[in-house]
Amino acid sequence: MVIVVVFHTLLWQVLWANGRILVQPWAPGPVWWAISWICTIIPVFFVAAGYANAVVVDTWRATGERYAGFLTLRGSRLLGPMTLFVIVFSAIGTLAAWLGWPEQAAMLSRQFAQLLWFLVTYLLLLAGAPLAVRLHDRWGGWIMLPLLAGVIGVDVAVRLTGNLELQWVNLLFAWPLAHQWGIAYHRGWFRGWSVPTLLGALGGGIVAIAVLVFGFGYPAAAVAWADIPVANLLPPTLAIVVLGWCQTVVMAMLEKAQVADRLSARSARIVRVANALLLSVYLWHIPLIVVVGALLAGLTLLWPAAAPVLLNPLLLVVLELVAVSVVVPLIARVEVRMIPTPGPGSPATVLTLLGFTAFVVGIWAVWQFGAVLAPIDPAGATAVVTYLVGAGLLWRATTRTSG
């Protein structure tokens, strides 16, 4: 997650020119395009989600609990972090709109909400995890072939039609495939392979990415910047899927080398805490970038001679990492208090399904339309209401159970 924070911190440059503060997107050039293939870690997150979901599904099956119990067990853990974020996010945008900047508030709200694509995708994969695990247990690796064919088919359609919007269809194939690799990893794939096999799989993946970029004209960077606005991560392409394959192989090689077993007790504790805070860091690191950047810009206005130091990107990165380390754990304490405690017995199936569906649709709507409550933005207001209804129903389903 440190890599994600640093990358987002460097997406924009804060400059001092002609006595003014300027904010512009960063155009790093080809060297950073190459580095992005090493530092883009989103694919392995979905692999890890598949592994974790396989563990949870196995445990859930052993209890004999209904599907509603599975959804509330996993979905309710996101209620605290997401609800706090939506409330604060909506309050800021709404206040700005009513103070006289409605158009700017609506536009910026939609822009900042783009990070929610990850949560929508994760929740859909979570909902389908029992089926995904069952399909792997029944068909093994064969279940991956339709997903891979879907990724390739979408890429071909985009290149034949020139319609880049079609690339978003790959959200239905790329990340489910990575998720399926995580399930397979839990069932013995990758980590059960010999080292020569892993090296061959890694080398084949690297060659495949090179062929896609240099032979078939795929974007040269894994992620988008100002000088390469169309990249491979969002929306996903076959190249980013292959990158996920390579990352999974590397993960297996690290496990074989017993890297985790060699961590000191202190380092292992730091890793556990960091893992527990992943969602909170993901949700709040961008608002903190804005706050830190604004503070540095304000100090520059007061002390223009210090602009080369205050607006140095390295200082912004360091202060952002400090802010995340200090502020996010405090926010997490509030989030934990907002997570419902499951009641005894089993949750009601209909209420759970309605709540979870509205919860996911609400997050999707905020992702698409922002979260401003103002007459100028009825779509944003509808998104917030939909989310709150879904969160309320899911909360009720979690806490009000029957024996």
mmCIF file of C-alpha atoms in Angstrom:
data_model
loop_
_atom_site.group_PDB
_atom_site.id
_atom_site.type_symbol
_atom_site.label_atom_id
_atom_site.label_comp_id
_atom_site.label_asym_id
_atom_site.label_seq_id
_atom_site.Cartn_x
_atom_site.Cartn_y
_atom_site.Cartn_z
ATOM 1 C CA MET A 1 0.000 0.000 0.000
ATOM 2 C CA VAL A 2 3.003 2.288 0.472
ATOM 3 C CA ILE A 3 3.550 2.054 -3.280
ATOM 4 C CA VAL A 4 -0.062 3.107 -3.941
ATOM 5 C CA VAL A 5 0.261 6.079 -1.593
ATOM 6 C CA VAL A 6 3.525 7.245 -3.156
ATOM 7 C CA PHE A 7 2.166 6.839 -6.691
ATOM 8 C CA HIS A 8 -0.957 8.885 -5.977
ATOM 9 C CA THR A 9 1.130 11.538 -4.209
ATOM 10 C CA LEU A 10 3.226 11.976 -7.343
ATOM 11 C CA LEU A 11 0.305 12.127 -9.773
ATOM 12 C CA TRP A 12 0.196 15.926 -9.457
ATOM 13 C CA GLN A 13 2.886 18.585 -9.170
ATOM 14 C CA VAL A 14 2.508 21.653 -6.979
ATOM 15 C CA LEU A 15 4.587 24.452 -8.506
ATOM 16 C CA TRP A 16 5.467 28.064 -7.717
ATOM 17 C CA ALA A 17 5.528 30.213 -10.864
ATOM 18 C CA ASN A 18 5.180 33.976 -11.343
ATOM 19 C CA GLY A 19 4.122 34.463 -7.755
ATOM 20 C CA ARG A 20 1.325 31.874 -7.957
ATOM 21 C CA ILE A 21 0.698 28.308 -6.918
ATOM 22 C CA LEU A 22 0.120 26.027 -9.897
ATOM 23 C CA VAL A 23 -1.139 22.460 -9.744
ATOM 24 C CA GLN A 24 -0.609 20.314 -12.819
ATOM 25 C CA PRO A 25 -0.532 16.584 -13.623
ATOM 26 C CA TRP A 26 2.904 14.992 -13.630
ATOM 27 C CA ALA A 27 4.395 13.762 -16.907
ATOM 28 C CA PRO A 28 7.330 11.592 -15.748
ATOM 29 C CA GLY A 29 8.547 10.163 -19.067
ATOM 30 C CA PRO A 30 9.493 6.677 -20.332
ATOM 31 C CA VAL A 31 11.784 5.736 -17.417
ATOM 32 C CA TRP A 32 8.896 5.969 -14.981
ATOM 33 C CA TRP A 33 6.648 4.156 -17.441
ATOM 34 C CA ALA A 34 9.030 1.207 -17.175
ATOM 35 C CA ILE A 35 9.215 1.483 -13.381
ATOM 36 C CA SER A 36 5.426 1.378 -13.203
ATOM 37 C CA TRP A 37 5.465 -2.281 -14.284
ATOM 38 C CA ILE A 38 7.372 -3.122 -11.119
ATOM 39 C CA CYS A 39 5.445 -0.860 -8.755
ATOM 40 C CA THR A 40 1.851 -1.489 -9.852
ATOM 41 C CA ILE A 41 0.525 -3.885 -7.221
ATOM 42 C CA ILE A 42 -3.259 -3.730 -7.653
ATOM 43 C CA PRO A 43 -3.379 -7.094 -9.505
ATOM 44 C CA VAL A 44 -1.817 -8.955 -6.584
ATOM 45 C CA PHE A 45 -4.409 -7.429 -4.246
ATOM 46 C CA PHE A 46 -7.119 -9.288 -6.138
ATOM 47 C CA VAL A 47 -5.021 -12.459 -6.046
ATOM 48 C CA ALA A 48 -4.714 -12.036 -2.275
ATOM 49 C CA ALA A 49 -8.471 -11.440 -2.067
ATOM 50 C CA GLY A 50 -9.075 -14.733 -3.862
ATOM 51 C CA TYR A 51 -6.823 -16.558 -1.411
ATOM 52 C CA ALA A 52 -8.511 -14.933 1.610
ATOM 53 C CA ASN A 53 -11.979 -15.628 0.241
ATOM 54 C CA ALA A 54 -11.089 -19.292 -0.291
ATOM 55 C CA VAL A 55 -10.122 -19.529 3.381
ATOM 56 C CA VAL A 56 -13.356 -17.820 4.486
ATOM 57 C CA VAL A 57 -15.534 -19.933 2.185
ATOM 58 C CA ASP A 58 -14.017 -23.145 3.558
ATOM 59 C CA THR A 59 -14.696 -21.955 7.115
ATOM 60 C CA TRP A 60 -18.226 -20.861 6.231
ATOM 61 C CA ARG A 61 -19.015 -24.199 4.593
ATOM 62 C CA ALA A 62 -17.866 -26.036 7.714
ATOM 63 C CA THR A 63 -20.347 -24.099 9.868
ATOM 64 C CA GLY A 64 -23.337 -24.993 7.681
ATOM 65 C CA GLU A 65 -24.413 -21.352 7.788
ATOM 66 C CA ARG A 66 -26.641 -19.927 5.049
ATOM 67 C CA TYR A 67 -25.330 -17.642 2.304
ATOM 68 C CA ALA A 68 -26.745 -14.636 4.158
ATOM 69 C CA GLY A 69 -24.398 -15.420 7.023
ATOM 70 C CA PHE A 70 -21.430 -15.388 4.671
ATOM 71 C CA LEU A 71 -22.406 -11.995 3.231
ATOM 72 C CA THR A 72 -22.952 -10.339 6.598
ATOM 73 C CA LEU A 73 -19.768 -11.842 8.022
ATOM 74 C CA ARG A 74 -17.632 -10.341 5.275
ATOM 75 C CA GLY A 75 -19.672 -7.396 4.019
ATOM 76 C CA SER A 76 -20.427 -5.865 7.419
ATOM 77 C CA ARG A 77 -16.705 -5.370 8.065
ATOM 78 C CA LEU A 78 -16.718 -2.688 5.371
ATOM 79 C CA LEU A 79 -19.703 -0.852 6.843
ATOM 80 C CA GLY A 80 -17.675 1.163 9.337
ATOM 81 C CA PRO A 81 -14.896 2.370 7.025
ATOM 82 C CA MET A 82 -17.192 3.039 4.072
ATOM 83 C CA THR A 83 -19.953 4.771 6.031
ATOM 84 C CA LEU A 84 -17.536 7.138 7.778
ATOM 85 C CA PHE A 85 -15.883 7.918 4.450
ATOM 86 C CA VAL A 86 -19.182 8.577 2.644
ATOM 87 C CA ILE A 87 -20.461 10.816 5.459
ATOM 88 C CA VAL A 88 -17.306 12.945 5.560
ATOM 89 C CA PHE A 89 -16.868 12.934 1.784
ATOM 90 C CA SER A 90 -20.476 13.958 1.210
ATOM 91 C CA ALA A 91 -20.387 16.603 3.946
ATOM 92 C CA ILE A 92 -17.347 18.341 2.428
ATOM 93 C CA GLY A 93 -18.768 18.370 -1.099
ATOM 94 C CA THR A 94 -22.213 19.421 0.069
ATOM 95 C CA LEU A 95 -20.833 22.266 2.189
ATOM 96 C CA ALA A 96 -18.779 23.543 -0.746
ATOM 97 C CA ALA A 97 -21.833 23.398 -3.023
ATOM 98 C CA TRP A 98 -24.048 25.374 -0.631
ATOM 99 C CA LEU A 99 -21.300 27.951 0.014
ATOM 100 C CA GLY A 100 -21.355 28.946 -3.640
ATOM 101 C CA TRP A 101 -19.281 26.465 -5.637
ATOM 102 C CA PRO A 102 -21.867 23.876 -6.752
ATOM 103 C CA GLU A 103 -20.377 23.060 -10.168
ATOM 104 C CA GLN A 104 -16.847 22.741 -8.822
ATOM 105 C CA ALA A 105 -18.033 20.670 -5.852
ATOM 106 C CA ALA A 106 -19.932 18.228 -8.073
ATOM 107 C CA MET A 107 -17.026 17.865 -10.508
ATOM 108 C CA LEU A 108 -14.377 17.341 -7.825
ATOM 109 C CA SER A 109 -16.627 14.960 -5.908
ATOM 110 C CA ARG A 110 -16.894 12.727 -8.971
ATOM 111 C CA GLN A 111 -13.141 12.901 -9.555
ATOM 112 C CA PHE A 112 -12.200 11.983 -5.992
ATOM 113 C CA ALA A 113 -14.751 9.164 -5.940
ATOM 114 C CA GLN A 114 -12.921 7.321 -8.727
ATOM 115 C CA LEU A 115 -10.951 5.318 -6.165
ATOM 116 C CA LEU A 116 -14.176 3.476 -5.257
ATOM 117 C CA TRP A 117 -13.944 1.272 -8.371
ATOM 118 C CA PHE A 118 -11.720 -1.017 -6.337
ATOM 119 C CA LEU A 119 -14.296 -1.542 -3.591
ATOM 120 C CA VAL A 120 -17.149 -2.196 -6.018
ATOM 121 C CA THR A 121 -15.064 -4.834 -7.776
ATOM 122 C CA TYR A 122 -13.963 -6.384 -4.503
ATOM 123 C CA LEU A 123 -17.520 -6.615 -3.140
ATOM 124 C CA LEU A 124 -18.789 -8.269 -6.318
ATOM 125 C CA LEU A 125 -15.966 -10.801 -6.137
ATOM 126 C CA LEU A 126 -16.782 -11.356 -2.474
ATOM 127 C CA ALA A 127 -20.430 -12.032 -3.275
ATOM 128 C CA GLY A 128 -19.438 -14.563 -5.916
ATOM 129 C CA ALA A 129 -16.641 -16.177 -3.892
ATOM 130 C CA PRO A 130 -18.601 -19.302 -2.824
ATOM 131 C CA LEU A 131 -19.431 -20.021 -6.460
ATOM 132 C CA ALA A 132 -15.885 -19.243 -7.608
ATOM 133 C CA VAL A 133 -14.426 -21.652 -5.047
ATOM 134 C CA ARG A 134 -16.921 -24.345 -5.971
ATOM 135 C CA LEU A 135 -16.140 -23.965 -9.674
ATOM 136 C CA HIS A 136 -12.414 -24.265 -9.050
ATOM 137 C CA ASP A 137 -12.900 -27.327 -6.869
ATOM 138 C CA ARG A 138 -15.029 -28.869 -9.613
ATOM 139 C CA TRP A 139 -13.194 -27.808 -12.778
ATOM 140 C CA GLY A 140 -9.765 -26.646 -11.639
ATOM 141 C CA GLY A 141 -7.879 -24.398 -14.022
ATOM 142 C CA TRP A 142 -10.392 -24.897 -16.813
ATOM 143 C CA ILE A 143 -12.678 -22.311 -15.188
ATOM 144 C CA MET A 144 -10.005 -19.677 -15.879
ATOM 145 C CA LEU A 145 -10.106 -20.154 -19.644
ATOM 146 C CA PRO A 146 -13.456 -18.367 -20.258
ATOM 147 C CA LEU A 147 -12.217 -15.425 -18.173
ATOM 148 C CA LEU A 148 -8.959 -15.248 -20.120
ATOM 149 C CA ALA A 149 -10.880 -15.520 -23.387
ATOM 150 C CA GLY A 150 -13.101 -12.655 -22.212
ATOM 151 C CA VAL A 151 -10.083 -10.434 -21.509
ATOM 152 C CA ILE A 152 -8.606 -11.152 -24.926
ATOM 153 C CA GLY A 153 -11.957 -10.700 -26.657
ATOM 154 C CA VAL A 154 -12.491 -7.269 -25.095
ATOM 155 C CA ASP A 155 -8.981 -6.149 -26.049
ATOM 156 C CA VAL A 156 -9.531 -7.289 -29.626
ATOM 157 C CA ALA A 157 -12.903 -5.510 -29.806
ATOM 158 C CA VAL A 158 -11.337 -2.273 -28.513
ATOM 159 C CA ARG A 159 -8.603 -2.375 -31.124
ATOM 160 C CA LEU A 160 -10.961 -3.258 -33.970
ATOM 161 C CA THR A 161 -13.516 -0.564 -33.130
ATOM 162 C CA GLY A 162 -11.290 2.093 -31.598
ATOM 163 C CA ASN A 163 -13.868 2.472 -28.826
ATOM 164 C CA LEU A 164 -11.842 2.791 -25.624
ATOM 165 C CA GLU A 165 -15.001 2.729 -23.500
ATOM 166 C CA LEU A 166 -15.347 -0.970 -24.305
ATOM 167 C CA GLN A 167 -12.196 -1.578 -22.261
ATOM 168 C CA TRP A 168 -14.262 -1.156 -19.081
ATOM 169 C CA VAL A 169 -15.996 -4.444 -19.874
ATOM 170 C CA ASN A 170 -12.773 -6.114 -18.807
ATOM 171 C CA LEU A 171 -13.671 -5.391 -15.195
ATOM 172 C CA LEU A 172 -15.921 -8.428 -15.621
ATOM 173 C CA PHE A 173 -13.031 -10.658 -16.690
ATOM 174 C CA ALA A 174 -9.623 -9.346 -15.606
ATOM 175 C CA TRP A 175 -10.058 -9.091 -11.853
ATOM 176 C CA PRO A 176 -12.212 -12.228 -11.538
ATOM 177 C CA LEU A 177 -9.345 -14.062 -13.272
ATOM 178 C CA ALA A 178 -6.819 -12.658 -10.787
ATOM 179 C CA HIS A 179 -9.208 -13.592 -7.976
ATOM 180 C CA GLN A 180 -9.399 -17.124 -9.380
ATOM 181 C CA TRP A 181 -5.604 -17.352 -9.290
ATOM 182 C CA GLY A 182 -5.794 -16.554 -5.583
ATOM 183 C CA ILE A 183 -8.243 -19.401 -5.034
ATOM 184 C CA ALA A 184 -5.988 -21.694 -7.057
ATOM 185 C CA TYR A 185 -3.003 -20.550 -4.983
ATOM 186 C CA HIS A 186 -4.833 -21.632 -1.839
ATOM 187 C CA ARG A 187 -5.556 -24.996 -3.445
ATOM 188 C CA GLY A 188 -1.875 -25.611 -4.200
ATOM 189 C CA TRP A 189 -1.204 -23.881 -7.491
ATOM 190 C CA PHE A 190 1.959 -21.790 -7.822
ATOM 191 C CA ARG A 191 3.405 -22.547 -4.376
ATOM 192 C CA GLY A 192 3.230 -26.259 -5.165
ATOM 193 C CA TRP A 193 5.246 -25.821 -8.344
ATOM 194 C CA SER A 194 8.979 -26.420 -8.597
ATOM 195 C CA VAL A 195 11.362 -23.460 -8.736
ATOM 196 C CA PRO A 196 12.262 -24.104 -12.420
ATOM 197 C CA THR A 197 8.543 -24.149 -13.274
ATOM 198 C CA LEU A 198 8.022 -20.878 -11.434
ATOM 199 C CA LEU A 199 10.984 -19.269 -13.175
ATOM 200 C CA GLY A 200 9.593 -20.414 -16.511
ATOM 201 C CA ALA A 201 6.155 -19.024 -15.670
ATOM 202 C CA LEU A 202 7.702 -15.708 -14.630
ATOM 203 C CA GLY A 203 9.901 -15.476 -17.699
ATOM 204 C CA GLY A 204 6.978 -16.327 -19.958
ATOM 205 C CA GLY A 205 4.900 -13.581 -18.364
ATOM 206 C CA ILE A 206 7.637 -10.980 -18.797
ATOM 207 C CA VAL A 207 8.075 -11.942 -22.447
ATOM 208 C CA ALA A 208 4.308 -11.787 -22.978
ATOM 209 C CA ILE A 209 4.136 -8.225 -21.596
ATOM 210 C CA ALA A 210 7.026 -7.171 -23.828
ATOM 211 C CA VAL A 211 5.323 -8.691 -26.891
ATOM 212 C CA LEU A 212 2.027 -6.972 -26.062
ATOM 213 C CA VAL A 213 3.693 -3.557 -25.604
ATOM 214 C CA PHE A 214 6.259 -3.623 -28.406
ATOM 215 C CA GLY A 215 4.543 -5.985 -30.813
ATOM 216 C CA PHE A 216 0.845 -5.224 -30.450
ATOM 217 C CA GLY A 217 0.938 -1.574 -29.414
ATOM 218 C CA TYR A 218 -0.336 -1.870 -25.849
ATOM 219 C CA PRO A 219 0.353 1.201 -23.666
ATOM 220 C CA ALA A 220 3.962 1.345 -22.513
ATOM 221 C CA ALA A 221 3.061 2.081 -18.884
ATOM 222 C CA ALA A 222 1.112 0.025 -16.400
ATOM 223 C CA VAL A 223 -0.608 3.119 -14.990
ATOM 224 C CA ALA A 224 -1.667 6.412 -16.525
ATOM 225 C CA TRP A 225 0.130 9.744 -16.236
ATOM 226 C CA ALA A 226 -0.257 13.055 -18.019
ATOM 227 C CA ASP A 227 2.066 11.980 -20.814
ATOM 228 C CA ILE A 228 0.402 8.560 -21.211
ATOM 229 C CA PRO A 229 -3.274 9.052 -20.346
ATOM 230 C CA VAL A 230 -4.311 5.626 -21.664
ATOM 231 C CA ALA A 231 -2.543 2.825 -19.807
ATOM 232 C CA ASN A 232 -3.200 -0.776 -18.774
ATOM 233 C CA LEU A 233 -4.505 -0.719 -15.200
ATOM 234 C CA LEU A 234 -7.774 1.159 -15.349
ATOM 235 C CA PRO A 235 -9.608 -0.069 -17.265
ATOM 236 C CA PRO A 236 -7.626 -3.323 -17.262
ATOM 237 C CA THR A 237 -6.029 -4.891 -20.320
ATOM 238 C CA LEU A 238 -4.499 -8.282 -21.032
ATOM 239 C CA ALA A 239 -1.086 -6.800 -20.214
ATOM 240 C CA ILE A 240 -2.077 -5.974 -16.627
ATOM 241 C CA VAL A 241 -3.581 -9.439 -16.260
ATOM 242 C CA VAL A 242 -0.243 -10.956 -17.282
ATOM 243 C CA LEU A 243 1.432 -8.672 -14.751
ATOM 244 C CA GLY A 244 -0.853 -10.160 -12.098
ATOM 245 C CA TRP A 245 0.279 -13.621 -13.185
ATOM 246 C CA CYS A 246 3.912 -12.584 -12.750
ATOM 247 C CA GLN A 247 3.205 -11.137 -9.310
ATOM 248 C CA THR A 248 1.497 -14.344 -8.220
ATOM 249 C CA VAL A 249 4.504 -16.347 -9.353
ATOM 250 C CA VAL A 250 6.843 -14.030 -7.440
ATOM 251 C CA MET A 251 4.645 -14.417 -4.363
ATOM 252 C CA ALA A 252 5.009 -18.193 -4.612
ATOM 253 C CA MET A 253 8.785 -17.881 -4.981
ATOM 254 C CA LEU A 254 8.942 -15.702 -1.865
ATOM 255 C CA GLU A 255 6.908 -18.284 0.028
ATOM 256 C CA LYS A 256 9.258 -21.044 -1.075
ATOM 257 C CA ALA A 257 12.166 -18.933 0.142
ATOM 258 C CA GLN A 258 10.348 -18.637 3.522
ATOM 259 C CA VAL A 259 10.759 -14.869 3.548
ATOM 260 C CA ALA A 260 7.806 -14.349 5.907
ATOM 261 C CA ASP A 261 9.214 -16.891 8.373
ATOM 262 C CA ARG A 262 12.384 -14.851 8.679
ATOM 263 C CA LEU A 263 10.642 -11.680 9.814
ATOM 264 C CA SER A 264 11.353 -10.556 13.340
ATOM 265 C CA ALA A 265 8.458 -10.435 15.822
ATOM 266 C CA ARG A 266 8.369 -6.650 15.532
ATOM 267 C CA SER A 267 8.342 -6.722 11.737
ATOM 268 C CA ALA A 268 5.603 -9.362 11.712
ATOM 269 C CA ARG A 269 3.508 -7.195 14.029
ATOM 270 C CA ILE A 270 3.972 -4.172 11.747
ATOM 271 C CA VAL A 271 2.837 -6.269 8.783
ATOM 272 C CA ARG A 272 -0.281 -7.430 10.664
ATOM 273 C CA VAL A 273 -1.195 -3.874 11.661
ATOM 274 C CA ALA A 274 -0.599 -2.608 8.123
ATOM 275 C CA ASN A 275 -2.822 -5.350 6.709
ATOM 276 C CA ALA A 276 -5.581 -4.456 9.167
ATOM 277 C CA LEU A 277 -5.420 -0.810 8.040
ATOM 278 C CA LEU A 278 -5.316 -1.438 4.273
ATOM 279 C CA LEU A 279 -8.884 -0.326 3.557
ATOM 280 C CA SER A 280 -8.593 2.732 5.792
ATOM 281 C CA VAL A 281 -5.343 3.763 4.118
ATOM 282 C CA TYR A 282 -6.884 3.264 0.695
ATOM 283 C CA LEU A 283 -9.901 5.436 1.503
ATOM 284 C CA TRP A 284 -8.122 8.269 3.285
ATOM 285 C CA HIS A 285 -4.717 8.629 1.669
ATOM 286 C CA ILE A 286 -5.976 10.847 -1.170
ATOM 287 C CA PRO A 287 -7.796 13.313 1.144
ATOM 288 C CA LEU A 288 -4.593 13.450 3.187
ATOM 289 C CA ILE A 289 -2.588 14.197 0.027
ATOM 290 C CA VAL A 290 -4.877 17.181 -0.564
ATOM 291 C CA VAL A 291 -4.475 18.375 3.031
ATOM 292 C CA VAL A 292 -0.682 18.008 3.056
ATOM 293 C CA GLY A 293 -0.361 19.634 -0.376
ATOM 294 C CA ALA A 294 -2.588 22.523 0.691
ATOM 295 C CA LEU A 295 -0.527 23.104 3.843
ATOM 296 C CA LEU A 296 2.707 23.185 1.851
ATOM 297 C CA ALA A 297 1.131 25.521 -0.716
ATOM 298 C CA GLY A 298 -0.060 27.819 2.089
ATOM 299 C CA LEU A 299 3.403 27.932 3.646
ATOM 300 C CA THR A 300 4.843 28.738 0.223
ATOM 301 C CA LEU A 301 2.504 31.716 -0.116
ATOM 302 C CA LEU A 302 3.722 32.960 3.263
ATOM 303 C CA TRP A 303 7.385 32.244 2.509
ATOM 304 C CA PRO A 304 7.973 32.286 -1.267
ATOM 305 C CA ALA A 305 11.743 32.023 -0.920
ATOM 306 C CA ALA A 306 11.331 28.510 0.496
ATOM 307 C CA ALA A 307 9.316 27.287 -2.503
ATOM 308 C CA PRO A 308 12.089 25.010 -3.870
ATOM 309 C CA VAL A 309 12.100 23.136 -0.550
ATOM 310 C CA LEU A 310 8.432 23.307 0.433
ATOM 311 C CA LEU A 311 7.185 22.185 -2.999
ATOM 312 C CA ASN A 312 9.785 19.493 -3.513
ATOM 313 C CA PRO A 313 7.914 16.277 -4.419
ATOM 314 C CA LEU A 314 10.123 14.260 -2.058
ATOM 315 C CA LEU A 315 9.007 16.396 0.902
ATOM 316 C CA LEU A 316 5.373 15.920 -0.110
ATOM 317 C CA VAL A 317 5.848 12.143 -0.242
ATOM 318 C CA VAL A 318 7.576 12.023 3.160
ATOM 319 C CA LEU A 319 4.945 14.196 4.853
ATOM 320 C CA GLU A 320 2.140 12.214 3.226
ATOM 321 C CA LEU A 321 3.557 8.956 4.560
ATOM 322 C CA VAL A 322 3.876 10.526 8.024
ATOM 323 C CA ALA A 323 0.309 11.829 7.835
ATOM 324 C CA VAL A 324 -1.018 8.425 6.806
ATOM 325 C CA SER A 325 0.928 6.717 9.599
ATOM 326 C CA VAL A 326 -0.422 9.114 12.232
ATOM 327 C CA VAL A 327 -3.939 9.979 11.080
ATOM 328 C CA VAL A 328 -5.228 6.731 9.570
ATOM 329 C CA PRO A 329 -4.885 4.675 12.790
ATOM 330 C CA LEU A 330 -6.912 7.365 14.579
ATOM 331 C CA ILE A 331 -9.595 7.229 11.885
ATOM 332 C CA ALA A 332 -9.602 3.428 12.101
ATOM 333 C CA ARG A 333 -10.550 3.639 15.786
ATOM 334 C CA VAL A 334 -13.721 5.466 14.780
ATOM 335 C CA GLU A 335 -14.391 3.048 11.922
ATOM 336 C CA VAL A 336 -14.156 0.023 14.213
ATOM 337 C CA ARG A 337 -16.866 1.461 16.455
ATOM 338 C CA MET A 338 -19.132 1.754 13.404
ATOM 339 C CA ILE A 339 -18.851 -1.928 12.471
ATOM 340 C CA PRO A 340 -21.959 -3.803 13.659
ATOM 341 C CA THR A 341 -21.712 -6.688 16.080
ATOM 342 C CA PRO A 342 -23.474 -9.772 14.653
ATOM 343 C CA GLY A 343 -26.493 -10.922 16.579
ATOM 344 C CA PRO A 344 -27.053 -14.518 17.616
ATOM 345 C CA GLY A 345 -28.386 -16.955 15.071
ATOM 346 C CA SER A 346 -28.701 -16.480 11.316
ATOM 347 C CA PRO A 347 -29.436 -13.237 9.444
ATOM 348 C CA ALA A 348 -32.599 -13.002 7.359
ATOM 349 C CA THR A 349 -31.829 -13.958 3.772
ATOM 350 C CA VAL A 350 -34.072 -11.448 1.992
ATOM 351 C CA LEU A 351 -33.002 -8.536 4.186
ATOM 352 C CA THR A 352 -29.339 -9.451 3.741
ATOM 353 C CA LEU A 353 -29.587 -9.724 -0.034
ATOM 354 C CA LEU A 354 -31.467 -6.429 -0.297
ATOM 355 C CA GLY A 355 -29.024 -4.683 2.005
ATOM 356 C CA PHE A 356 -25.889 -6.025 0.356
ATOM 357 C CA THR A 357 -27.207 -5.225 -3.122
ATOM 358 C CA ALA A 358 -28.140 -1.662 -2.199
ATOM 359 C CA PHE A 359 -24.813 -1.275 -0.383
ATOM 360 C CA VAL A 360 -22.845 -2.231 -3.512
ATOM 361 C CA VAL A 361 -25.088 -0.221 -5.846
ATOM 362 C CA GLY A 362 -24.717 2.788 -3.551
ATOM 363 C CA ILE A 363 -20.914 2.593 -3.645
ATOM 364 C CA TRP A 364 -21.053 2.187 -7.428
ATOM 365 C CA ALA A 365 -23.331 5.233 -7.692
ATOM 366 C CA VAL A 366 -20.997 7.364 -5.566
ATOM 367 C CA TRP A 367 -18.115 6.199 -7.768
ATOM 368 C CA GLN A 368 -20.015 7.293 -10.872
ATOM 369 C CA PHE A 369 -21.804 10.441 -9.670
ATOM 370 C CA GLY A 370 -20.039 11.703 -6.563
ATOM 371 C CA ALA A 371 -21.697 12.501 -3.243
ATOM 372 C CA VAL A 372 -22.930 16.102 -3.262
ATOM 373 C CA LEU A 373 -26.315 16.825 -1.682
ATOM 374 C CA ALA A 374 -27.429 19.853 -3.668
ATOM 375 C CA PRO A 375 -30.135 20.695 -6.254
ATOM 376 C CA ILE A 376 -27.505 20.962 -8.974
ATOM 377 C CA ASP A 377 -26.505 17.328 -8.517
ATOM 378 C CA PRO A 378 -29.555 15.046 -8.107
ATOM 379 C CA ALA A 379 -27.518 12.017 -9.235
ATOM 380 C CA GLY A 380 -25.001 12.562 -6.450
ATOM 381 C CA ALA A 381 -27.764 12.973 -3.888
ATOM 382 C CA THR A 382 -29.427 9.789 -5.106
ATOM 383 C CA ALA A 383 -26.103 7.974 -4.814
ATOM 384 C CA VAL A 384 -25.687 9.002 -1.179
ATOM 385 C CA VAL A 385 -29.254 8.045 -0.283
ATOM 386 C CA THR A 386 -28.871 4.669 -2.013
ATOM 387 C CA TYR A 387 -25.685 3.988 -0.106
ATOM 388 C CA LEU A 388 -27.189 4.948 3.258
ATOM 389 C CA VAL A 389 -30.246 2.770 2.629
ATOM 390 C CA GLY A 390 -28.034 -0.187 1.709
ATOM 391 C CA ALA A 391 -25.741 0.358 4.696
ATOM 392 C CA GLY A 392 -28.748 0.597 7.020
ATOM 393 C CA LEU A 393 -30.322 -2.583 5.698
ATOM 394 C CA LEU A 394 -27.049 -4.497 5.865
ATOM 395 C CA TRP A 395 -26.488 -3.250 9.420
ATOM 396 C CA ARG A 396 -29.965 -4.379 10.409
ATOM 397 C CA ALA A 397 -29.470 -7.773 8.762
ATOM 398 C CA THR A 398 -26.188 -8.228 10.620
ATOM 399 C CA THR A 399 -27.433 -7.275 14.074
ATOM 400 C CA ARG A 400 -31.010 -8.520 13.962
ATOM 401 C CA THR A 401 -30.686 -12.259 13.528
ATOM 402 C CA SER A 402 -32.860 -15.199 14.440
ATOM 403 C CA GLY A 403 -31.983 -18.460 16.120
#
